[in-house]
CSV table of N, CA and C in Angstrom, one decimal:
chain,number,residue,atom,x,y,z
A,1,MET,N,10.3,9.8,-37.9
A,1,MET,CA,9.9,8.5,-37.3
A,1,MET,C,10.4,8.4,-35.9
A,2,ARG,N,11.7,8.7,-35.7
A,2,ARG,CA,12.3,8.6,-34.4
A,2,ARG,C,11.6,9.5,-33.4
A,3,ILE,N,11.2,10.7,-33.8
A,3,ILE,CA,10.6,11.7,-32.9
A,3,ILE,C,9.2,11.1,-32.5
A,4,MET,N,8.5,10.4,-33.4
A,4,MET,CA,7.2,9.8,-33.1
A,4,MET,C,7.4,8.7,-32.0
A,5,ILE,N,8.4,7.9,-32.2
A,5,ILE,CA,8.7,6.9,-31.2
A,5,ILE,C,9.0,7.4,-29.8
A,6,VAL,N,9.8,8.5,-29.8
A,6,VAL,CA,10.2,9.1,-28.5
A,6,VAL,C,8.9,9.7,-27.9
A,7,ALA,N,8.1,10.4,-28.7
A,7,ALA,CA,6.9,11.0,-28.2
A,7,ALA,C,5.9,9.9,-27.7
A,8,LEU,N,5.8,8.8,-28.4
A,8,LEU,CA,4.9,7.7,-27.9
A,8,LEU,C,5.4,7.1,-26.6
A,9,VAL,N,6.7,6.9,-26.5
A,9,VAL,CA,7.3,6.3,-25.3
A,9,VAL,C,7.1,7.3,-24.1
A,10,SER,N,7.3,8.6,-24.4
A,10,SER,CA,7.1,9.6,-23.3
A,10,SER,C,5.6,9.6,-22.9
A,11,LEU,N,4.7,9.6,-23.8
A,11,LEU,CA,3.3,9.5,-23.5
A,11,LEU,C,2.9,8.3,-22.7
A,12,LEU,N,3.5,7.2,-23.1
A,12,LEU,CA,3.2,5.9,-22.3
A,12,LEU,C,3.8,6.0,-20.9
A,13,ALA,N,4.9,6.6,-20.8
A,13,ALA,CA,5.5,6.7,-19.4
A,13,ALA,C,4.6,7.6,-18.5
A,14,VAL,N,4.1,8.7,-19.1
A,14,VAL,CA,3.3,9.6,-18.3
A,14,VAL,C,2.0,8.9,-17.9
A,15,VAL,N,1.4,8.1,-18.8
A,15,VAL,CA,0.2,7.4,-18.5
A,15,VAL,C,0.4,6.4,-17.4
A,16,LEU,N,1.5,5.6,-17.5
A,16,LEU,CA,1.8,4.6,-16.5
A,16,LEU,C,2.1,5.2,-15.2
A,17,LEU,N,2.8,6.3,-15.1
A,17,LEU,CA,3.1,7.0,-13.9
A,17,LEU,C,1.8,7.5,-13.3
A,18,GLY,N,0.9,7.9,-14.1
A,18,GLY,CA,-0.4,8.5,-13.6
A,18,GLY,C,-1.3,7.4,-13.0
A,19,CYS,N,-1.0,6.1,-13.3
A,19,CYS,CA,-1.8,5.0,-12.8
A,19,CYS,C,-1.3,4.5,-11.5
A,20,ASN,N,-0.3,5.1,-11.0
A,20,ASN,CA,0.3,4.6,-9.7
A,20,ASN,C,-0.7,4.8,-8.6
A,21,GLU,N,-1.0,3.7,-7.8
A,21,GLU,CA,-2.0,3.7,-6.8
A,21,GLU,C,-1.5,4.1,-5.4
A,22,LYS,N,-0.2,4.5,-5.3
A,22,LYS,CA,0.3,4.8,-4.0
A,22,LYS,C,-0.1,6.3,-3.7
A,23,PRO,N,-0.4,6.6,-2.4
A,23,PRO,CA,-0.7,7.9,-2.1
A,23,PRO,C,0.5,8.9,-2.3
A,24,ASP,N,0.2,10.0,-2.9
A,24,ASP,CA,1.3,10.9,-3.2
A,24,ASP,C,1.3,12.1,-2.2
A,25,ASP,N,0.1,12.4,-1.7
A,25,ASP,CA,0.0,13.6,-0.8
A,25,ASP,C,0.3,13.1,0.6
A,26,GLU,N,0.4,14.1,1.5
A,26,GLU,CA,0.6,13.8,2.9
A,26,GLU,C,-0.6,13.1,3.4
A,27,LEU,N,-0.4,12.1,4.3
A,27,LEU,CA,-1.5,11.3,4.8
A,27,LEU,C,-2.2,12.1,6.0
A,28,ALA,N,-3.5,11.9,6.0
A,28,ALA,CA,-4.3,12.5,7.1
A,28,ALA,C,-4.7,11.4,8.1
A,29,LYS,N,-5.0,10.2,7.6
A,29,LYS,CA,-5.4,9.2,8.6
A,29,LYS,C,-5.1,7.8,8.0
A,30,VAL,N,-4.7,6.9,8.8
A,30,VAL,CA,-4.6,5.5,8.5
A,30,VAL,C,-5.4,4.6,9.4
A,31,SER,N,-6.3,3.8,8.9
A,31,SER,CA,-7.2,2.9,9.7
A,31,SER,C,-6.9,1.5,9.4
A,32,ILE,N,-6.9,0.6,10.4
A,32,ILE,CA,-6.6,-0.8,10.3
A,32,ILE,C,-7.7,-1.6,10.8
A,33,SER,N,-8.0,-2.7,10.1
A,33,SER,CA,-9.1,-3.6,10.5
A,33,SER,C,-8.6,-5.0,10.2
A,34,ILE,N,-9.3,-6.0,10.7
A,34,ILE,CA,-9.0,-7.4,10.4
A,34,ILE,C,-9.4,-7.7,8.9
A,35,GLY,N,-8.6,-8.3,8.2
A,35,GLY,CA,-8.9,-8.6,6.8
A,35,GLY,C,-10.1,-9.5,6.7
A,36,ALA,N,-11.0,-9.2,5.8
A,36,ALA,CA,-12.3,-10.0,5.6
A,36,ALA,C,-12.3,-10.8,4.3
A,37,LYS,N,-12.1,-10.0,3.2
A,37,LYS,CA,-12.1,-10.7,1.9
A,37,LYS,C,-11.4,-9.8,0.9
A,38,PHE,N,-11.0,-10.4,-0.2
A,38,PHE,CA,-10.3,-9.6,-1.2
A,38,PHE,C,-11.2,-8.6,-1.9
A,39,ASN,N,-10.6,-7.6,-2.5
A,39,ASN,CA,-11.2,-6.5,-3.3
A,39,ASN,C,-12.1,-5.6,-2.5
A,40,LYS,N,-12.0,-5.6,-1.2
A,40,LYS,CA,-12.8,-4.7,-0.3
A,40,LYS,C,-12.1,-4.5,1.0
A,41,VAL,N,-12.2,-3.3,1.5
A,41,VAL,CA,-11.6,-3.0,2.9
A,41,VAL,C,-12.7,-3.2,3.9
A,42,ASN,N,-12.4,-4.0,4.9
A,42,ASN,CA,-13.3,-4.1,6.1
A,42,ASN,C,-13.3,-2.8,6.8
A,43,THR,N,-14.4,-2.1,6.9
A,43,THR,CA,-14.5,-0.8,7.6
A,43,THR,C,-14.7,-0.9,9.1
A,44,ASP,N,-14.7,-2.0,9.7
A,44,ASP,CA,-14.8,-2.2,11.1
A,44,ASP,C,-13.4,-2.0,11.7
A,45,PHE,N,-12.9,-0.8,11.7
A,45,PHE,CA,-11.5,-0.5,12.1
A,45,PHE,C,-11.3,-0.7,13.6
A,46,PHE,N,-10.2,-1.3,14.0
A,46,PHE,CA,-9.8,-1.4,15.4
A,46,PHE,C,-8.7,-0.5,15.8
A,47,LYS,N,-8.1,0.1,14.8
A,47,LYS,CA,-7.0,1.2,15.1
A,47,LYS,C,-7.1,2.3,14.1
A,48,GLU,N,-7.0,3.5,14.5
A,48,GLU,CA,-6.9,4.6,13.6
A,48,GLU,C,-5.7,5.5,14.1
A,49,TYR,N,-4.9,6.0,13.1
A,49,TYR,CA,-3.8,6.8,13.4
A,49,TYR,C,-3.9,8.1,12.7
A,50,THR,N,-3.7,9.2,13.4
A,50,THR,CA,-3.7,10.5,12.9
A,50,THR,C,-2.5,11.3,13.3
A,51,ASP,N,-1.7,10.7,14.2
A,51,ASP,CA,-0.5,11.4,14.7
A,51,ASP,C,0.6,11.4,13.6
A,52,GLU,N,1.4,12.5,13.6
A,52,GLU,CA,2.4,12.6,12.5
A,52,GLU,C,3.4,11.5,12.5
A,53,GLU,N,3.8,11.0,13.6
A,53,GLU,CA,4.9,10.0,13.7
A,53,GLU,C,4.3,8.7,13.0
A,54,SER,N,3.1,8.3,13.3
A,54,SER,CA,2.5,7.0,12.8
A,54,SER,C,2.3,7.2,11.3
A,55,LEU,N,1.8,8.4,10.9
A,55,LEU,CA,1.5,8.6,9.5
A,55,LEU,C,2.8,8.6,8.6
A,56,THR,N,3.8,9.2,9.2
A,56,THR,CA,5.1,9.2,8.5
A,56,THR,C,5.6,7.8,8.3
A,57,LEU,N,5.5,7.0,9.3
A,57,LEU,CA,5.9,5.6,9.2
A,57,LEU,C,5.2,4.8,8.1
A,58,PHE,N,3.9,5.0,8.0
A,58,PHE,CA,3.1,4.3,7.0
A,58,PHE,C,3.5,4.9,5.6
A,59,GLN,N,3.7,6.2,5.5
A,59,GLN,CA,4.0,6.8,4.2
A,59,GLN,C,5.4,6.3,3.8
A,60,GLN,N,6.4,6.2,4.7
A,60,GLN,CA,7.7,5.7,4.3
A,60,GLN,C,7.6,4.2,4.0
A,61,ALA,N,6.8,3.4,4.7
A,61,ALA,CA,6.7,2.0,4.4
A,61,ALA,C,6.2,1.8,3.0
A,62,ILE,N,5.1,2.5,2.6
A,62,ILE,CA,4.5,2.4,1.3
A,62,ILE,C,5.5,2.9,0.2
A,63,ALA,N,6.1,4.0,0.5
A,63,ALA,CA,7.0,4.6,-0.5
A,63,ALA,C,8.2,3.7,-0.8
A,64,THR,N,8.6,2.9,0.1
A,64,THR,CA,9.8,2.0,-0.1
A,64,THR,C,9.5,0.6,-0.5
A,65,THR,N,8.2,0.3,-0.8
A,65,THR,CA,7.8,-1.1,-1.2
A,65,THR,C,8.5,-1.4,-2.5
A,66,VAL,N,8.6,-2.7,-2.7
A,66,VAL,CA,9.1,-3.2,-4.0
A,66,VAL,C,8.0,-4.0,-4.7
A,67,LYS,N,7.7,-3.6,-5.9
A,67,LYS,CA,6.6,-4.1,-6.7
A,67,LYS,C,6.9,-5.5,-7.2
A,68,ASN,N,6.0,-6.5,-7.1
A,68,ASN,CA,6.2,-7.8,-7.6
A,68,ASN,C,5.0,-8.2,-8.4
A,69,GLU,N,5.1,-8.2,-9.7
A,69,GLU,CA,4.0,-8.5,-10.6
A,69,GLU,C,4.0,-10.0,-10.9
A,70,GLY,N,2.8,-10.4,-11.4
A,70,GLY,CA,2.7,-11.8,-11.8
A,70,GLY,C,1.5,-12.4,-11.2
A,71,VAL,N,1.3,-13.7,-11.3
A,71,VAL,CA,0.2,-14.4,-10.7
A,71,VAL,C,0.5,-14.4,-9.2
A,72,VAL,N,-0.5,-13.9,-8.4
A,72,VAL,CA,-0.4,-13.8,-7.0
A,72,VAL,C,-1.4,-14.8,-6.4
A,73,ASN,N,-0.8,-15.7,-5.5
A,73,ASN,CA,-1.7,-16.7,-4.8
A,73,ASN,C,-1.5,-16.5,-3.4
A,74,MET,N,-2.3,-15.7,-2.7
A,74,MET,CA,-2.2,-15.3,-1.3
A,74,MET,C,-3.3,-15.8,-0.5
A,75,ALA,N,-3.0,-16.1,0.8
A,75,ALA,CA,-4.1,-16.4,1.7
A,75,ALA,C,-5.0,-15.2,1.9
A,76,SER,N,-6.1,-15.4,2.6
A,76,SER,CA,-7.0,-14.3,2.9
A,76,SER,C,-6.2,-13.2,3.6
A,77,PRO,N,-6.5,-12.0,3.4
A,77,PRO,CA,-5.7,-10.9,4.0
A,77,PRO,C,-5.7,-10.9,5.6
A,78,GLU,N,-4.6,-10.7,6.2
A,78,GLU,CA,-4.5,-10.6,7.6
A,78,GLU,C,-5.1,-9.3,8.1
A,79,TYR,N,-4.8,-8.2,7.5
A,79,TYR,CA,-5.3,-6.9,7.9
A,79,TYR,C,-5.8,-6.2,6.6
A,80,ASP,N,-6.7,-5.2,6.8
A,80,ASP,CA,-7.1,-4.3,5.8
A,80,ASP,C,-6.6,-2.9,6.3
A,81,VAL,N,-6.1,-2.1,5.3
A,81,VAL,CA,-5.6,-0.8,5.7
A,81,VAL,C,-6.3,0.2,4.8
A,82,GLN,N,-6.9,1.2,5.4
A,82,GLN,CA,-7.4,2.4,4.6
A,82,GLN,C,-6.6,3.6,4.9
A,83,ILE,N,-6.1,4.2,3.8
A,83,ILE,CA,-5.3,5.4,4.0
A,83,ILE,C,-6.1,6.6,3.3
A,84,VAL,N,-6.2,7.6,4.1
A,84,VAL,CA,-6.8,8.9,3.6
A,84,VAL,C,-5.7,10.0,3.5
A,85,ASP,N,-5.5,10.6,2.4
A,85,ASP,CA,-4.6,11.6,2.3
A,85,ASP,C,-5.2,13.0,2.6
A,86,LYS,N,-4.4,14.0,2.7
A,86,LYS,CA,-5.0,15.3,3.1
A,86,LYS,C,-6.0,15.9,2.1
A,87,ALA,N,-5.9,15.4,0.8
A,87,ALA,CA,-6.9,15.8,-0.2
A,87,ALA,C,-8.2,15.1,-0.1
A,88,GLY,N,-8.3,14.1,0.9
A,88,GLY,CA,-9.5,13.3,1.1
A,88,GLY,C,-9.6,12.0,0.2
A,89,ASN,N,-8.5,11.7,-0.6
A,89,ASN,CA,-8.5,10.5,-1.4
A,89,ASN,C,-8.3,9.3,-0.5
A,90,LYS,N,-9.1,8.2,-0.8
A,90,LYS,CA,-9.0,7.0,0.0
A,90,LYS,C,-8.3,5.9,-0.8
A,91,TYR,N,-7.4,5.2,-0.1
A,91,TYR,CA,-6.7,4.1,-0.8
A,91,TYR,C,-6.8,2.9,0.1
A,92,GLY,N,-7.2,1.7,-0.5
A,92,GLY,CA,-7.4,0.5,0.3
A,92,GLY,C,-6.4,-0.5,0.0
A,93,TYR,N,-5.8,-1.1,1.0
A,93,TYR,CA,-4.8,-2.2,0.9
A,93,TYR,C,-5.1,-3.4,1.7
A,94,HIS,N,-4.6,-4.5,1.3
A,94,HIS,CA,-4.6,-5.7,2.1
A,94,HIS,C,-3.2,-5.8,2.6
A,95,LEU,N,-3.0,-6.2,3.9
A,95,LEU,CA,-1.7,-6.3,4.5
A,95,LEU,C,-1.5,-7.7,5.1
A,96,TRP,N,-0.4,-8.3,4.8
A,96,TRP,CA,0.1,-9.6,5.4
A,96,TRP,C,1.3,-9.2,6.2
A,97,LEU,N,1.2,-9.1,7.5
A,97,LEU,CA,2.3,-8.6,8.3
A,97,LEU,C,3.2,-9.7,8.7
A,98,GLY,N,4.5,-9.6,8.3
A,98,GLY,CA,5.4,-10.7,8.6
A,98,GLY,C,5.9,-10.7,10.1
A,99,ASP,N,6.5,-11.8,10.5
A,99,ASP,CA,7.0,-11.9,11.8
A,99,ASP,C,8.4,-11.2,11.9
A,100,LYS,N,8.9,-11.1,13.0
A,100,LYS,CA,10.2,-10.4,13.2
A,100,LYS,C,11.3,-11.1,12.3
A,101,GLY,N,12.0,-10.3,11.5
A,101,GLY,CA,13.0,-10.8,10.6
A,101,GLY,C,12.4,-11.2,9.3
A,102,GLN,N,11.2,-10.9,9.0
A,102,GLN,CA,10.5,-11.3,7.7
A,102,GLN,C,10.0,-10.0,7.1
A,103,ASN,N,9.8,-10.1,5.7
A,103,ASN,CA,9.2,-9.1,5.0
A,103,ASN,C,7.7,-9.2,5.2
A,104,SER,N,7.0,-8.1,4.8
A,104,SER,CA,5.5,-8.1,4.8
A,104,SER,C,5.1,-7.9,3.4
A,105,SER,N,3.8,-8.2,3.1
A,105,SER,CA,3.2,-8.0,1.8
A,105,SER,C,2.0,-7.0,1.8
A,106,LEU,N,1.9,-6.2,0.8
A,106,LEU,CA,0.8,-5.3,0.7
A,106,LEU,C,0.2,-5.4,-0.7
A,107,MET,N,-1.1,-5.3,-0.8
A,107,MET,CA,-1.8,-5.4,-2.1
A,107,MET,C,-2.9,-4.4,-2.1
A,108,HIS,N,-2.9,-3.7,-3.2
A,108,HIS,CA,-4.0,-2.7,-3.4
A,108,HIS,C,-5.3,-3.5,-3.6
A,109,VAL,N,-6.4,-3.1,-3.0
A,109,VAL,CA,-7.6,-3.9,-3.0
A,109,VAL,C,-8.2,-4.0,-4.5
A,110,GLU,N,-7.8,-3.1,-5.3
A,110,GLU,CA,-8.4,-3.1,-6.7
A,110,GLU,C,-7.4,-3.8,-7.7
A,111,ASP,N,-6.3,-4.3,-7.2
A,111,ASP,CA,-5.3,-4.9,-8.1
A,111,ASP,C,-4.7,-6.2,-7.4
A,112,THR,N,-5.5,-7.3,-7.6
A,112,THR,CA,-5.1,-8.5,-6.9
A,112,THR,C,-4.0,-9.3,-7.7
A,113,HIS,N,-3.5,-8.7,-8.7
A,113,HIS,CA,-2.4,-9.3,-9.5
A,113,HIS,C,-1.0,-8.8,-9.2
A,114,THR,N,-1.0,-7.9,-8.2
A,114,THR,CA,0.3,-7.3,-7.9
A,114,THR,C,0.4,-7.2,-6.4
A,115,ILE,N,1.6,-7.6,-5.9
A,115,ILE,CA,1.9,-7.4,-4.5
A,115,ILE,C,3.1,-6.5,-4.3
A,116,TYR,N,3.2,-5.9,-3.2
A,116,TYR,CA,4.3,-5.0,-2.9
A,116,TYR,C,5.0,-5.6,-1.6
A,117,THR,N,6.3,-5.7,-1.6
A,117,THR,CA,7.0,-6.2,-0.5
A,117,THR,C,7.5,-5.1,0.4
A,118,ILE,N,7.2,-5.2,1.7
A,118,ILE,CA,7.7,-4.2,2.7
A,118,ILE,C,8.9,-4.8,3.4
A,119,SER,N,9.9,-4.0,3.5
A,119,SER,CA,11.2,-4.5,4.1
A,119,SER,C,11.0,-5.0,5.5
A,120,LYS,N,12.0,-5.8,5.9
A,120,LYS,CA,12.1,-6.3,7.3
A,120,LYS,C,12.1,-5.2,8.3
A,121,GLU,N,12.8,-4.1,8.0
A,121,GLU,CA,12.9,-3.0,8.9
A,121,GLU,C,11.5,-2.4,9.1
A,122,PHE,N,10.8,-2.1,8.1
A,122,PHE,CA,9.5,-1.5,8.2
A,122,PHE,C,8.5,-2.5,8.8
A,123,THR,N,8.7,-3.8,8.5
A,123,THR,CA,7.8,-4.8,9.0
A,123,THR,C,7.8,-4.7,10.6
A,124,GLU,N,9.0,-4.7,11.1
A,124,GLU,CA,9.1,-4.6,12.6
A,124,GLU,C,8.5,-3.3,13.2
A,125,LYS,N,8.7,-2.2,12.5
A,125,LYS,CA,8.1,-1.0,13.0
A,125,LYS,C,6.5,-1.0,12.8
A,126,LEU,N,6.0,-1.5,11.7
A,126,LEU,CA,4.6,-1.6,11.5
A,126,LEU,C,4.0,-2.6,12.5
A,127,ALA,N,4.6,-3.7,12.8
A,127,ALA,CA,4.1,-4.7,13.7
A,127,ALA,C,4.0,-4.1,15.1
A,128,ALA,N,5.0,-3.3,15.5
A,128,ALA,CA,5.0,-2.7,16.8
A,128,ALA,C,3.8,-1.7,16.9
A,129,LEU,N,3.6,-1.0,15.9
A,129,LEU,CA,2.5,0.0,15.9
A,129,LEU,C,1.1,-0.7,15.8
A,130,VAL,N,0.9,-1.7,15.0
A,130,VAL,CA,-0.4,-2.4,14.9
A,130,VAL,C,-0.7,-3.2,16.1
A,131,HIS,N,0.3,-3.8,16.7
A,131,HIS,CA,0.1,-4.7,17.9
A,131,HIS,C,0.1,-3.9,19.2
A,132,SER,N,0.3,-2.6,19.2
A,132,SER,CA,0.4,-1.8,20.4
A,132,SER,C,-1.0,-1.5,21.0
């Protein structure tokens, strides 16, 4: 019985880790647009990044987010972000960019019940990049 419970918990952990929506591969391109509506990325991009420094910044910002589950009541997205990894997989996010000294929020377009908090440090770096 104990072995079955351990096996079931292990299987559940593998399934949950497989559902992670964060890009795992190296990024190839990040595109930014003005947020239009939930559940969809506005493809009228005003900025696109393919340089290694910018891609690394976005990768680190996403990798260090803190997941916040529960009922999410957010204003319309400020920005939409489309990330394409080197394998060609596309990931869409809504971004609420905080002011200096504030955190930012990120939401996967297909999961409006979960937000991810971006640290103050990465907020400042992302704001400088987006507003440049």
